[in-house]
mmCIF file with all atom_site columns, C-alpha atoms in Angstrom:
data_model
loop_
_atom_site.group_PDB
_atom_site.id
_atom_site.type_symbol
_atom_site.label_atom_id
_atom_site.label_alt_id
_atom_site.label_comp_id
_atom_site.label_asym_id
_atom_site.label_entity_id
_atom_site.label_seq_id
_atom_site.pdbx_PDB_ins_code
_atom_site.Cartn_x
_atom_site.Cartn_y
_atom_site.Cartn_z
_atom_site.occupancy
_atom_site.B_iso_or_equiv
_atom_site.pdbx_formal_charge
_atom_site.auth_seq_id
_atom_site.auth_comp_id
_atom_site.auth_asym_id
_atom_site.auth_atom_id
_atom_site.pdbx_PDB_model_num
ATOM 1   C CA . GLY Z 1 1   ? -7.669  -23.209 -8.970  1.00 0.00 ? 26  GLY Z CA 1
ATOM 2   C CA . ASP Z 1 2   ? -8.857  -26.820 -8.851  1.00 0.00 ? 27  ASP Z CA 1
ATOM 3   C CA . ASN Z 1 3   ? -10.231 -26.447 -5.323  1.00 0.00 ? 28  ASN Z CA 1
ATOM 4   C CA . ASP Z 1 4   ? -11.923 -23.074 -5.799  1.00 0.00 ? 29  ASP Z CA 1
ATOM 5   C CA . GLU Z 1 5   ? -15.661 -22.611 -5.888  1.00 0.00 ? 30  GLU Z CA 1
ATOM 6   C CA . ARG Z 1 6   ? -16.832 -21.840 -9.417  1.00 0.00 ? 31  ARG Z CA 1
ATOM 7   C CA . ILE Z 1 7   ? -19.115 -18.984 -10.439 1.00 0.00 ? 32  ILE Z CA 1
ATOM 8   C CA . VAL Z 1 8   ? -22.546 -20.604 -10.433 1.00 0.00 ? 33  VAL Z CA 1
ATOM 9   C CA . VAL Z 1 9   ? -25.197 -19.137 -12.758 1.00 0.00 ? 34  VAL Z CA 1
ATOM 10  C CA . GLN Z 1 10  ? -28.646 -20.504 -11.919 1.00 0.00 ? 35  GLN Z CA 1
ATOM 11  C CA . PRO Z 1 11  ? -31.872 -20.041 -13.938 1.00 0.00 ? 36  PRO Z CA 1
ATOM 12  C CA . GLY Z 1 12  ? -32.690 -16.340 -14.182 1.00 0.00 ? 37  GLY Z CA 1
ATOM 13  C CA . GLU Z 1 13  ? -29.066 -15.308 -13.549 1.00 0.00 ? 38  GLU Z CA 1
ATOM 14  C CA . GLY Z 1 14  ? -26.224 -14.264 -15.836 1.00 0.00 ? 39  GLY Z CA 1
ATOM 15  C CA . ILE Z 1 15  ? -23.015 -12.289 -16.189 1.00 0.00 ? 40  ILE Z CA 1
ATOM 16  C CA . ALA Z 1 16  ? -22.214 -9.438  -18.567 1.00 0.00 ? 41  ALA Z CA 1
ATOM 17  C CA . VAL Z 1 17  ? -19.350 -7.201  -19.646 1.00 0.00 ? 42  VAL Z CA 1
ATOM 18  C CA . TYR Z 1 18  ? -20.324 -3.550  -19.777 1.00 0.00 ? 43  TYR Z CA 1
ATOM 19  C CA . GLN Z 1 19  ? -18.735 -0.131  -19.393 1.00 0.00 ? 44  GLN Z CA 1
ATOM 20  C CA . GLU Z 1 20  ? -19.517 2.158   -16.470 1.00 0.00 ? 45  GLU Z CA 1
ATOM 21  C CA . ALA Z 1 21  ? -18.647 5.348   -18.356 1.00 0.00 ? 46  ALA Z CA 1
ATOM 22  C CA . ALA Z 1 22  ? -18.485 6.568   -21.949 1.00 0.00 ? 47  ALA Z CA 1
ATOM 23  C CA . GLY Z 1 23  ? -15.835 4.829   -24.040 1.00 0.00 ? 48  GLY Z CA 1
ATOM 24  C CA . THR Z 1 24  ? -14.389 5.134   -27.508 1.00 0.00 ? 49  THR Z CA 1
ATOM 25  C CA . ALA Z 1 25  ? -15.186 3.261   -30.704 1.00 0.00 ? 50  ALA Z CA 1
ATOM 26  C CA . ALA Z 1 26  ? -11.453 2.597   -31.103 1.00 0.00 ? 51  ALA Z CA 1
ATOM 27  C CA . SER Z 1 27  ? -11.613 0.092   -28.232 1.00 0.00 ? 52  SER Z CA 1
ATOM 28  C CA . ARG Z 1 28  ? -12.136 -3.569  -29.094 1.00 0.00 ? 53  ARG Z CA 1
ATOM 29  C CA . ILE Z 1 29  ? -13.803 -5.797  -26.495 1.00 0.00 ? 54  ILE Z CA 1
ATOM 30  C CA . ARG Z 1 30  ? -13.813 -9.604  -26.487 1.00 0.00 ? 55  ARG Z CA 1
ATOM 31  C CA . VAL Z 1 31  ? -15.077 -12.162 -23.994 1.00 0.00 ? 56  VAL Z CA 1
ATOM 32  C CA . LEU Z 1 32  ? -14.089 -15.839 -23.669 1.00 0.00 ? 57  LEU Z CA 1
ATOM 33  C CA . ILE Z 1 33  ? -16.107 -18.058 -21.301 1.00 0.00 ? 58  ILE Z CA 1
ATOM 34  C CA . GLU Z 1 34  ? -15.699 -21.757 -20.508 1.00 0.00 ? 59  GLU Z CA 1
ATOM 35  C CA . TRP Z 1 35  ? -18.414 -23.553 -18.541 1.00 0.00 ? 60  TRP Z CA 1
ATOM 36  C CA . GLU Z 1 36  ? -20.296 -26.764 -17.888 1.00 0.00 ? 61  GLU Z CA 1
ATOM 37  C CA . GLU Z 1 37  ? -24.032 -27.320 -17.445 1.00 0.00 ? 62  GLU Z CA 1
ATOM 38  C CA . THR Z 1 38  ? -25.633 -29.507 -14.795 1.00 0.00 ? 63  THR Z CA 1
ATOM 39  C CA . THR Z 1 39  ? -29.141 -30.237 -13.538 1.00 0.00 ? 64  THR Z CA 1
ATOM 40  C CA . ASN Z 1 40  ? -27.815 -30.367 -9.971  1.00 0.00 ? 65  ASN Z CA 1
ATOM 41  C CA . PRO Z 1 41  ? -26.236 -27.026 -8.973  1.00 0.00 ? 66  PRO Z CA 1
ATOM 42  C CA . PRO Z 1 42  ? -23.368 -27.382 -6.486  1.00 0.00 ? 67  PRO Z CA 1
ATOM 43  C CA . PRO Z 1 43  ? -23.986 -26.206 -2.911  1.00 0.00 ? 68  PRO Z CA 1
ATOM 44  C CA . ALA Z 1 44  ? -22.627 -22.794 -1.958  1.00 0.00 ? 69  ALA Z CA 1
ATOM 45  C CA . VAL Z 1 45  ? -19.351 -22.807 -0.035  1.00 0.00 ? 70  VAL Z CA 1
ATOM 46  C CA . ASN Z 1 46  ? -19.252 -19.045 0.654   1.00 0.00 ? 71  ASN Z CA 1
ATOM 47  C CA . GLU Z 1 47  ? -16.458 -17.920 -1.635  1.00 0.00 ? 72  GLU Z CA 1
ATOM 48  C CA . PHE Z 1 48  ? -16.352 -14.412 -3.069  1.00 0.00 ? 73  PHE Z CA 1
ATOM 49  C CA . LEU Z 1 49  ? -14.713 -12.490 -5.912  1.00 0.00 ? 74  LEU Z CA 1
ATOM 50  C CA . PHE Z 1 50  ? -14.781 -8.679  -5.871  1.00 0.00 ? 75  PHE Z CA 1
ATOM 51  C CA . ALA Z 1 51  ? -13.271 -5.894  -7.983  1.00 0.00 ? 76  ALA Z CA 1
ATOM 52  C CA . TYR Z 1 52  ? -13.065 -2.557  -6.198  1.00 0.00 ? 77  TYR Z CA 1
ATOM 53  C CA . PRO Z 1 53  ? -14.083 0.536   -8.168  1.00 0.00 ? 78  PRO Z CA 1
ATOM 54  C CA . ARG Z 1 54  ? -11.124 2.423   -9.589  1.00 0.00 ? 79  ARG Z CA 1
ATOM 55  C CA . VAL Z 1 55  ? -9.703  5.238   -7.479  1.00 0.00 ? 80  VAL Z CA 1
ATOM 56  C CA . GLU Z 1 56  ? -8.220  8.237   -9.258  1.00 0.00 ? 81  GLU Z CA 1
ATOM 57  C CA . VAL Z 1 57  ? -6.964  10.357  -6.372  1.00 0.00 ? 82  VAL Z CA 1
ATOM 58  C CA . ALA Z 1 58  ? -3.415  9.500   -5.319  1.00 0.00 ? 83  ALA Z CA 1
ATOM 59  C CA . ALA Z 1 59  ? -1.829  12.835  -4.498  1.00 0.00 ? 84  ALA Z CA 1
ATOM 60  C CA . THR Z 1 60  ? -1.044  12.283  -0.805  1.00 0.00 ? 85  THR Z CA 1
ATOM 61  C CA . ALA Z 1 61  ? 1.612   10.184  0.916   1.00 0.00 ? 86  ALA Z CA 1
ATOM 62  C CA . GLY Z 1 62  ? -0.052  7.429   2.926   1.00 0.00 ? 87  GLY Z CA 1
ATOM 63  C CA . TYR Z 1 63  ? -3.244  7.653   0.880   1.00 0.00 ? 88  TYR Z CA 1
ATOM 64  C CA . THR Z 1 64  ? -5.293  4.446   1.130   1.00 0.00 ? 89  THR Z CA 1
ATOM 65  C CA . TYR Z 1 65  ? -7.117  3.423   -2.032  1.00 0.00 ? 90  TYR Z CA 1
ATOM 66  C CA . ASN Z 1 66  ? -8.821  0.226   -0.904  1.00 0.00 ? 91  ASN Z CA 1
ATOM 67  C CA . SER Z 1 67  ? -9.354  -1.595  2.372   1.00 0.00 ? 92  SER Z CA 1
ATOM 68  C CA . PHE Z 1 68  ? -10.481 -5.168  2.991   1.00 0.00 ? 93  PHE Z CA 1
ATOM 69  C CA . PHE Z 1 69  ? -11.056 -5.675  6.715   1.00 0.00 ? 94  PHE Z CA 1
ATOM 70  C CA . ASN Z 1 70  ? -12.364 -8.453  8.944   1.00 0.00 ? 95  ASN Z CA 1
ATOM 71  C CA . PRO Z 1 71  ? -14.263 -6.736  11.773  1.00 0.00 ? 96  PRO Z CA 1
ATOM 72  C CA . ILE Z 1 72  ? -13.467 -7.766  15.328  1.00 0.00 ? 97  ILE Z CA 1
ATOM 73  C CA . SER Z 1 73  ? -17.011 -9.070  15.908  1.00 0.00 ? 98  SER Z CA 1
ATOM 74  C CA . SER Z 1 74  ? -17.327 -11.116 12.691  1.00 0.00 ? 99  SER Z CA 1
ATOM 75  C CA . GLY Z 1 75  ? -16.780 -14.552 14.207  1.00 0.00 ? 100 GLY Z CA 1
ATOM 76  C CA . LYS Z 1 76  ? -15.178 -15.431 10.847  1.00 0.00 ? 101 LYS Z CA 1
ATOM 77  C CA . THR Z 1 77  ? -11.743 -15.824 9.303   1.00 0.00 ? 102 THR Z CA 1
ATOM 78  C CA . ALA Z 1 78  ? -11.070 -14.680 5.740   1.00 0.00 ? 103 ALA Z CA 1
ATOM 79  C CA . VAL Z 1 79  ? -8.922  -17.070 3.701   1.00 0.00 ? 104 VAL Z CA 1
ATOM 80  C CA . VAL Z 1 80  ? -7.526  -14.945 0.873   1.00 0.00 ? 105 VAL Z CA 1
ATOM 81  C CA . LYS Z 1 81  ? -6.710  -16.841 -2.326  1.00 0.00 ? 106 LYS Z CA 1
ATOM 82  C CA . ARG Z 1 82  ? -5.881  -14.009 -4.727  1.00 0.00 ? 107 ARG Z CA 1
ATOM 83  C CA . VAL Z 1 83  ? -5.127  -10.284 -4.685  1.00 0.00 ? 108 VAL Z CA 1
ATOM 84  C CA . TRP Z 1 84  ? -4.512  -8.406  -7.937  1.00 0.00 ? 109 TRP Z CA 1
ATOM 85  C CA . PHE Z 1 85  ? -3.681  -4.715  -7.773  1.00 0.00 ? 110 PHE Z CA 1
ATOM 86  C CA . GLY Z 1 86  ? -1.986  -1.818  -9.494  1.00 0.00 ? 111 GLY Z CA 1
ATOM 87  C CA . THR Z 1 87  ? -2.418  1.041   -11.924 1.00 0.00 ? 112 THR Z CA 1
ATOM 88  C CA . GLU Z 1 88  ? -4.830  0.258   -14.679 1.00 0.00 ? 113 GLU Z CA 1
ATOM 89  C CA . THR Z 1 89  ? -3.615  3.004   -16.980 1.00 0.00 ? 114 THR Z CA 1
ATOM 90  C CA . CYS Z 1 90  ? -2.007  6.439   -17.040 1.00 0.00 ? 115 CYS Z CA 1
ATOM 91  C CA . ASP Z 1 91  ? -2.822  9.511   -19.093 1.00 0.00 ? 116 ASP Z CA 1
ATOM 92  C CA . GLY Z 1 92  ? -0.299  11.952  -20.585 1.00 0.00 ? 117 GLY Z CA 1
ATOM 93  C CA . ALA Z 1 93  ? 0.132   13.896  -17.334 1.00 0.00 ? 118 ALA Z CA 1
ATOM 94  C CA . ALA Z 1 94  ? 1.073   10.965  -15.104 1.00 0.00 ? 119 ALA Z CA 1
ATOM 95  C CA . VAL Z 1 95  ? 4.576   10.826  -13.634 1.00 0.00 ? 120 VAL Z CA 1
ATOM 96  C CA . TYR Z 1 96  ? 6.669   8.404   -11.581 1.00 0.00 ? 121 TYR Z CA 1
ATOM 97  C CA . THR Z 1 97  ? 6.159   9.653   -8.061  1.00 0.00 ? 122 THR Z CA 1
ATOM 98  C CA . ASN Z 1 98  ? 5.306   6.795   -5.760  1.00 0.00 ? 123 ASN Z CA 1
ATOM 99  C CA . ASN Z 1 99  ? 5.180   3.171   -4.787  1.00 0.00 ? 124 ASN Z CA 1
ATOM 100 C CA . ILE Z 1 100 ? 1.821   1.523   -4.214  1.00 0.00 ? 125 ILE Z CA 1
ATOM 101 C CA . ILE Z 1 101 ? 1.985   -1.173  -1.564  1.00 0.00 ? 126 ILE Z CA 1
ATOM 102 C CA . LEU Z 1 102 ? -0.259  -3.873  -0.151  1.00 0.00 ? 127 LEU Z CA 1
ATOM 103 C CA . GLN Z 1 103 ? 0.019   -4.170  3.607   1.00 0.00 ? 128 GLN Z CA 1
ATOM 104 C CA . ARG Z 1 104 ? -1.679  -5.741  6.601   1.00 0.00 ? 129 ARG Z CA 1
ATOM 105 C CA . THR Z 1 105 ? -3.861  -3.465  8.749   1.00 0.00 ? 130 THR Z CA 1
ATOM 106 C CA . SER Z 1 106 ? -5.272  -3.571  12.265  1.00 0.00 ? 131 SER Z CA 1
ATOM 107 C CA . SER Z 1 107 ? -8.102  -1.050  11.804  1.00 0.00 ? 132 SER Z CA 1
ATOM 108 C CA . ALA Z 1 108 ? -10.012 0.691   9.005   1.00 0.00 ? 133 ALA Z CA 1
ATOM 109 C CA . THR Z 1 109 ? -12.399 3.647   9.132   1.00 0.00 ? 134 THR Z CA 1
ATOM 110 C CA . GLY Z 1 110 ? -13.651 6.405   6.835   1.00 0.00 ? 135 GLY Z CA 1
ATOM 111 C CA . GLY Z 1 111 ? -13.488 6.463   3.076   1.00 0.00 ? 136 GLY Z CA 1
ATOM 112 C CA . THR Z 1 112 ? -16.469 5.197   1.097   1.00 0.00 ? 137 THR Z CA 1
ATOM 113 C CA . SER Z 1 113 ? -18.064 2.012   2.442   1.00 0.00 ? 138 SER Z CA 1
ATOM 114 C CA . ILE Z 1 114 ? -19.525 -0.680  0.209   1.00 0.00 ? 139 ILE Z CA 1
ATOM 115 C CA . ALA Z 1 115 ? -22.526 -2.589  1.563   1.00 0.00 ? 140 ALA Z CA 1
ATOM 116 C CA . THR Z 1 116 ? -21.948 -6.320  2.030   1.00 0.00 ? 141 THR Z CA 1
ATOM 117 C CA . SER Z 1 117 ? -25.142 -6.948  0.064   1.00 0.00 ? 142 SER Z CA 1
ATOM 118 C CA . SER Z 1 118 ? -23.301 -5.489  -2.965  1.00 0.00 ? 143 SER Z CA 1
ATOM 119 C CA . ILE Z 1 119 ? -20.400 -7.957  -2.741  1.00 0.00 ? 144 ILE Z CA 1
ATOM 120 C CA . PRO Z 1 120 ? -20.708 -10.670 -5.422  1.00 0.00 ? 145 PRO Z CA 1
ATOM 121 C CA . LYS Z 1 121 ? -20.999 -14.274 -4.250  1.00 0.00 ? 146 LYS Z CA 1
ATOM 122 C CA . LYS Z 1 122 ? -19.714 -17.016 -6.499  1.00 0.00 ? 147 LYS Z CA 1
ATOM 123 C CA . ASN Z 1 123 ? -22.983 -18.815 -5.737  1.00 0.00 ? 148 ASN Z CA 1
ATOM 124 C CA . THR Z 1 124 ? -26.013 -16.634 -4.956  1.00 0.00 ? 149 THR Z CA 1
ATOM 125 C CA . ASN Z 1 125 ? -27.273 -19.309 -2.531  1.00 0.00 ? 150 ASN Z CA 1
ATOM 126 C CA . GLY Z 1 126 ? -24.375 -18.419 -0.240  1.00 0.00 ? 151 GLY Z CA 1
ATOM 127 C CA . ASN Z 1 127 ? -24.330 -16.070 2.731   1.00 0.00 ? 152 ASN Z CA 1
ATOM 128 C CA . ASN Z 1 128 ? -23.454 -12.387 2.500   1.00 0.00 ? 153 ASN Z CA 1
ATOM 129 C CA . SER Z 1 129 ? -19.856 -11.586 3.365   1.00 0.00 ? 154 SER Z CA 1
ATOM 130 C CA . PHE Z 1 130 ? -18.974 -10.659 6.952   1.00 0.00 ? 155 PHE Z CA 1
ATOM 131 C CA . MET Z 1 131 ? -16.063 -8.452  5.833   1.00 0.00 ? 156 MET Z CA 1
ATOM 132 C CA . GLU Z 1 132 ? -15.886 -4.625  5.582   1.00 0.00 ? 157 GLU Z CA 1
ATOM 133 C CA . PHE Z 1 133 ? -15.068 -2.941  2.259   1.00 0.00 ? 158 PHE Z CA 1
ATOM 134 C CA . ARG Z 1 134 ? -13.904 0.669   1.886   1.00 0.00 ? 159 ARG Z CA 1
ATOM 135 C CA . HIS Z 1 135 ? -12.263 2.751   -0.835  1.00 0.00 ? 160 HIS Z CA 1
ATOM 136 C CA . THR Z 1 136 ? -11.068 6.296   -1.617  1.00 0.00 ? 161 THR Z CA 1
ATOM 137 C CA . GLY Z 1 137 ? -9.274  7.881   1.308   1.00 0.00 ? 162 GLY Z CA 1
ATOM 138 C CA . VAL Z 1 138 ? -9.639  5.191   3.979   1.00 0.00 ? 163 VAL Z CA 1
ATOM 139 C CA . THR Z 1 139 ? -7.941  5.688   7.348   1.00 0.00 ? 164 THR Z CA 1
ATOM 140 C CA . VAL Z 1 140 ? -6.047  2.543   8.368   1.00 0.00 ? 165 VAL Z CA 1
ATOM 141 C CA . SER Z 1 141 ? -3.557  1.524   11.037  1.00 0.00 ? 166 SER Z CA 1
ATOM 142 C CA . THR Z 1 142 ? -0.509  -0.568  10.137  1.00 0.00 ? 167 THR Z CA 1
ATOM 143 C CA . THR Z 1 143 ? 1.422   0.048   13.369  1.00 0.00 ? 168 THR Z CA 1
ATOM 144 C CA . THR Z 1 144 ? 0.483   -3.301  14.932  1.00 0.00 ? 169 THR Z CA 1
ATOM 145 C CA . ALA Z 1 145 ? 0.628   -5.183  11.632  1.00 0.00 ? 170 ALA Z CA 1
ATOM 146 C CA . GLY Z 1 146 ? 4.356   -5.119  10.993  1.00 0.00 ? 171 GLY Z CA 1
ATOM 147 C CA . GLY Z 1 147 ? 5.096   -1.434  10.388  1.00 0.00 ? 172 GLY Z CA 1
ATOM 148 C CA . VAL Z 1 148 ? 6.326   0.348   7.272   1.00 0.00 ? 173 VAL Z CA 1
ATOM 149 C CA . ASP Z 1 149 ? 8.591   -2.451  6.018   1.00 0.00 ? 174 ASP Z CA 1
ATOM 150 C CA . ALA Z 1 150 ? 5.974   -5.225  6.226   1.00 0.00 ? 175 ALA Z CA 1
ATOM 151 C CA . ARG Z 1 151 ? 4.867   -5.026  2.605   1.00 0.00 ? 176 ARG Z CA 1
ATOM 152 C CA . ILE Z 1 152 ? 2.945   -7.912  1.075   1.00 0.00 ? 177 ILE Z CA 1
ATOM 153 C CA . GLY Z 1 153 ? 3.162   -6.422  -2.426  1.00 0.00 ? 178 GLY Z CA 1
ATOM 154 C CA . ASN Z 1 154 ? 4.736   -3.380  -4.087  1.00 0.00 ? 179 ASN Z CA 1
ATOM 155 C CA . ILE Z 1 155 ? 4.395   -1.851  -7.563  1.00 0.00 ? 180 ILE Z CA 1
ATOM 156 C CA . THR Z 1 156 ? 5.656   1.282   -9.298  1.00 0.00 ? 181 THR Z CA 1
ATOM 157 C CA . PRO Z 1 157 ? 2.849   2.908   -11.317 1.00 0.00 ? 182 PRO Z CA 1
ATOM 158 C CA . CYS Z 1 158 ? 3.169   3.685   -15.006 1.00 0.00 ? 183 CYS Z CA 1
ATOM 159 C CA . GLY Z 1 159 ? 4.461   7.156   -15.747 1.00 0.00 ? 184 GLY Z CA 1
ATOM 160 C CA . ALA Z 1 160 ? 3.371   8.001   -19.296 1.00 0.00 ? 185 ALA Z CA 1
ATOM 161 C CA . ALA Z 1 161 ? 0.445   7.482   -21.628 1.00 0.00 ? 186 ALA Z CA 1
ATOM 162 C CA . GLY Z 1 162 ? 0.558   4.079   -23.314 1.00 0.00 ? 187 GLY Z CA 1
ATOM 163 C CA . GLN Z 1 163 ? 3.244   2.744   -20.986 1.00 0.00 ? 188 GLN Z CA 1
ATOM 164 C CA . ALA Z 1 164 ? 2.992   -0.723  -19.449 1.00 0.00 ? 189 ALA Z CA 1
ATOM 165 C CA . THR Z 1 165 ? 1.004   -0.583  -16.253 1.00 0.00 ? 190 THR Z CA 1
ATOM 166 C CA . GLY Z 1 166 ? 2.391   -1.338  -12.822 1.00 0.00 ? 191 GLY Z CA 1
ATOM 167 C CA . TRP Z 1 167 ? 0.450   -4.488  -11.896 1.00 0.00 ? 192 TRP Z CA 1
ATOM 168 C CA . GLN Z 1 168 ? 0.984   -7.378  -9.495  1.00 0.00 ? 193 GLN Z CA 1
ATOM 169 C CA . GLU Z 1 169 ? -0.922  -10.633 -9.055  1.00 0.00 ? 194 GLU Z CA 1
ATOM 170 C CA . LEU Z 1 170 ? -0.645  -12.570 -5.803  1.00 0.00 ? 195 LEU Z CA 1
ATOM 171 C CA . ASN Z 1 171 ? -2.058  -16.051 -6.432  1.00 0.00 ? 196 ASN Z CA 1
ATOM 172 C CA . PHE Z 1 172 ? -1.980  -18.562 -3.588  1.00 0.00 ? 197 PHE Z CA 1
ATOM 173 C CA . HIS Z 1 173 ? -2.112  -22.013 -5.174  1.00 0.00 ? 198 HIS Z CA 1
ATOM 174 C CA . SER Z 1 174 ? -3.677  -25.169 -3.765  1.00 0.00 ? 199 SER Z CA 1
ATOM 175 C CA . ALA Z 1 175 ? -0.533  -26.315 -1.953  1.00 0.00 ? 200 ALA Z CA 1
ATOM 176 C CA . ASP Z 1 176 ? 0.333   -22.817 -0.680  1.00 0.00 ? 201 ASP Z CA 1
ATOM 177 C CA . GLU Z 1 177 ? -0.554  -21.411 2.715   1.00 0.00 ? 202 GLU Z CA 1
ATOM 178 C CA . LYS Z 1 178 ? -3.220  -18.783 2.106   1.00 0.00 ? 203 LYS Z CA 1
ATOM 179 C CA . LEU Z 1 179 ? -3.225  -15.230 3.449   1.00 0.00 ? 204 LEU Z CA 1
ATOM 180 C CA . ILE Z 1 180 ? -5.219  -15.558 6.679   1.00 0.00 ? 205 ILE Z CA 1
ATOM 181 C CA . LEU Z 1 181 ? -7.103  -12.555 8.060   1.00 0.00 ? 206 LEU Z CA 1
ATOM 182 C CA . GLN Z 1 182 ? -8.610  -13.199 11.459  1.00 0.00 ? 207 GLN Z CA 1
ATOM 183 C CA . ALA Z 1 183 ? -11.066 -10.911 13.222  1.00 0.00 ? 208 ALA Z CA 1
ATOM 184 C CA . GLY Z 1 184 ? -9.503  -7.460  13.682  1.00 0.00 ? 209 GLY Z CA 1
ATOM 185 C CA . GLU Z 1 185 ? -7.141  -7.911  10.713  1.00 0.00 ? 210 GLU Z CA 1
ATOM 186 C CA . GLY Z 1 186 ? -7.201  -6.646  7.141   1.00 0.00 ? 211 GLY Z CA 1
ATOM 187 C CA . ILE Z 1 187 ? -5.193  -5.569  4.124   1.00 0.00 ? 212 ILE Z CA 1
ATOM 188 C CA . ALA Z 1 188 ? -5.070  -2.232  2.331   1.00 0.00 ? 213 ALA Z CA 1
ATOM 189 C CA . LEU Z 1 189 ? -3.661  -0.716  -0.848  1.00 0.00 ? 214 LEU Z CA 1
ATOM 190 C CA . ILE Z 1 190 ? -1.641  2.382   0.067   1.00 0.00 ? 215 ILE Z CA 1
ATOM 191 C CA . SER Z 1 191 ? 0.498   5.066   -1.605  1.00 0.00 ? 216 SER Z CA 1
ATOM 192 C CA . GLU Z 1 192 ? 3.862   4.863   0.141   1.00 0.00 ? 217 GLU Z CA 1
ATOM 193 C CA . THR Z 1 193 ? 4.850   8.347   -1.063  1.00 0.00 ? 218 THR Z CA 1
ATOM 194 C CA . ALA Z 1 194 ? 3.010   11.206  -2.732  1.00 0.00 ? 219 ALA Z CA 1
ATOM 195 C CA . GLY Z 1 195 ? 1.272   10.046  -5.889  1.00 0.00 ? 220 GLY Z CA 1
ATOM 196 C CA . ASN Z 1 196 ? -0.300  11.525  -8.984  1.00 0.00 ? 221 ASN Z CA 1
ATOM 197 C CA . ALA Z 1 197 ? -4.026  11.986  -9.634  1.00 0.00 ? 222 ALA Z CA 1
ATOM 198 C CA . ASN Z 1 198 ? -3.527  10.814  -13.228 1.00 0.00 ? 223 ASN Z CA 1
ATOM 199 C CA . GLN Z 1 199 ? -2.809  7.273   -12.050 1.00 0.00 ? 224 GLN Z CA 1
ATOM 200 C CA . LEU Z 1 200 ? -5.935  5.083   -12.033 1.00 0.00 ? 225 LEU Z CA 1
ATOM 201 C CA . VAL Z 1 201 ? -5.803  2.346   -9.422  1.00 0.00 ? 226 VAL Z CA 1
ATOM 202 C CA . ARG Z 1 202 ? -7.689  -0.948  -9.102  1.00 0.00 ? 227 ARG Z CA 1
ATOM 203 C CA . MET Z 1 203 ? -7.721  -3.947  -6.747  1.00 0.00 ? 228 MET Z CA 1
ATOM 204 C CA . ILE Z 1 204 ? -9.379  -7.374  -7.129  1.00 0.00 ? 229 ILE Z CA 1
ATOM 205 C CA . ILE Z 1 205 ? -9.626  -9.897  -4.308  1.00 0.00 ? 230 ILE Z CA 1
ATOM 206 C CA . GLU Z 1 206 ? -10.847 -13.504 -4.030  1.00 0.00 ? 231 GLU Z CA 1
ATOM 207 C CA . TRP Z 1 207 ? -11.448 -15.210 -0.683  1.00 0.00 ? 232 TRP Z CA 1
ATOM 208 C CA . ASP Z 1 208 ? -13.622 -17.529 1.333   1.00 0.00 ? 233 ASP Z CA 1
ATOM 209 C CA . GLU Z 1 209 ? -14.907 -17.217 4.885   1.00 0.00 ? 234 GLU Z CA 1
ATOM 210 C CA . VAL Z 1 210 ? -14.812 -19.891 7.576   1.00 0.00 ? 235 VAL Z CA 1
ATOM 211 C CA . ASP Z 1 211 ? -15.922 -19.906 11.202  1.00 0.00 ? 236 ASP Z CA 1
ATOM 212 C CA . ALA Z 1 212 ? -13.253 -18.580 13.557  1.00 0.00 ? 237 ALA Z CA 1
ATOM 213 C CA . GLY Z 1 213 ? -12.996 -22.017 15.148  1.00 0.00 ? 238 GLY Z CA 1
ATOM 214 C CA . ASP Z 1 214 ? -12.043 -23.452 11.760  1.00 0.00 ? 239 ASP Z CA 1
ATOM 215 C CA . THR Z 1 215 ? -9.164  -21.036 11.120  1.00 0.00 ? 240 THR Z CA 1
ATOM 216 C CA . PRO Z 1 216 ? -6.420  -22.912 9.234   1.00 0.00 ? 241 PRO Z CA 1
ATOM 217 C CA . ALA Z 1 217 ? -3.338  -23.708 11.284  1.00 0.00 ? 242 ALA Z CA 1
ATOM 218 C CA . ALA Z 1 218 ? -0.212  -21.697 10.498  1.00 0.00 ? 243 ALA Z CA 1
ATOM 219 C CA . GLN Z 1 219 ? 2.161   -23.509 8.130   1.00 0.00 ? 244 GLN Z CA 1
ATOM 220 C CA . GLY Z 1 220 ? 5.230   -21.309 8.538   1.00 0.00 ? 245 GLY Z CA 1
ATOM 221 C CA . GLU Z 1 221 ? 5.066   -19.630 5.114   1.00 0.00 ? 246 GLU Z CA 1
ATOM 222 C CA . TYR Z 1 222 ? 5.897   -15.965 4.458   1.00 0.00 ? 247 TYR Z CA 1
ATOM 223 C CA . ILE Z 1 223 ? 5.393   -13.263 1.850   1.00 0.00 ? 248 ILE Z CA 1
ATOM 224 C CA . TRP Z 1 224 ? 7.360   -9.989  1.669   1.00 0.00 ? 249 TRP Z CA 1
ATOM 225 C CA . ALA Z 1 225 ? 7.959   -7.252  -0.892  1.00 0.00 ? 250 ALA Z CA 1
ATOM 226 C CA . SER Z 1 226 ? 11.042  -5.047  -0.633  1.00 0.00 ? 251 SER Z CA 1
ATOM 227 C CA . SER Z 1 227 ? 11.004  -1.291  -1.144  1.00 0.00 ? 252 SER Z CA 1
ATOM 228 C CA . ARG Z 1 228 ? 11.734  0.138   -4.589  1.00 0.00 ? 253 ARG Z CA 1
#
């Protein structure tokens, strides 16, 4: 958006599109980039953009794919601007078996942790993130964060090869109240019912971090996703 920090690429830095695993020559890849060049790089304002690694295991009800959590001792508040999530693709064995929901959490443990030093900054002059990042079988608590009906987002995964993916984009615009995660709060991507290991799941999140004393005041806005 107009008020977002841009990705800043200083001398000796760059960005690239590459594949993490073997692909196929039938795939066609294109990249479109728009940018400006300046002799005076903008100061860092501590905004972040992160794509979780895909998670392929979804065969258990209540399975947590990804967790974004603000630890109780952070002294920071996360101001979430965007969350994109869903099934990237399905192979021929995938079936409709579950809903995948985004929900607030009050704790997060286990799974595979990602070091904060690995979290991309929009400007490398910025601070490392104070948040905690986990994926693949995280244990979370939602009991004090609204319960089972307090969904922020909800998608139904694709169920056949070549079918349109189940994908949702939550974009909080400049005039919108953002999703505020204070210390001891987080969000997680969860299978609401038993899933299928042939569904490949991704989540992307964009946020900035402010001192706890600078937490934005509540504006009385809400977000809710019904069950399927």
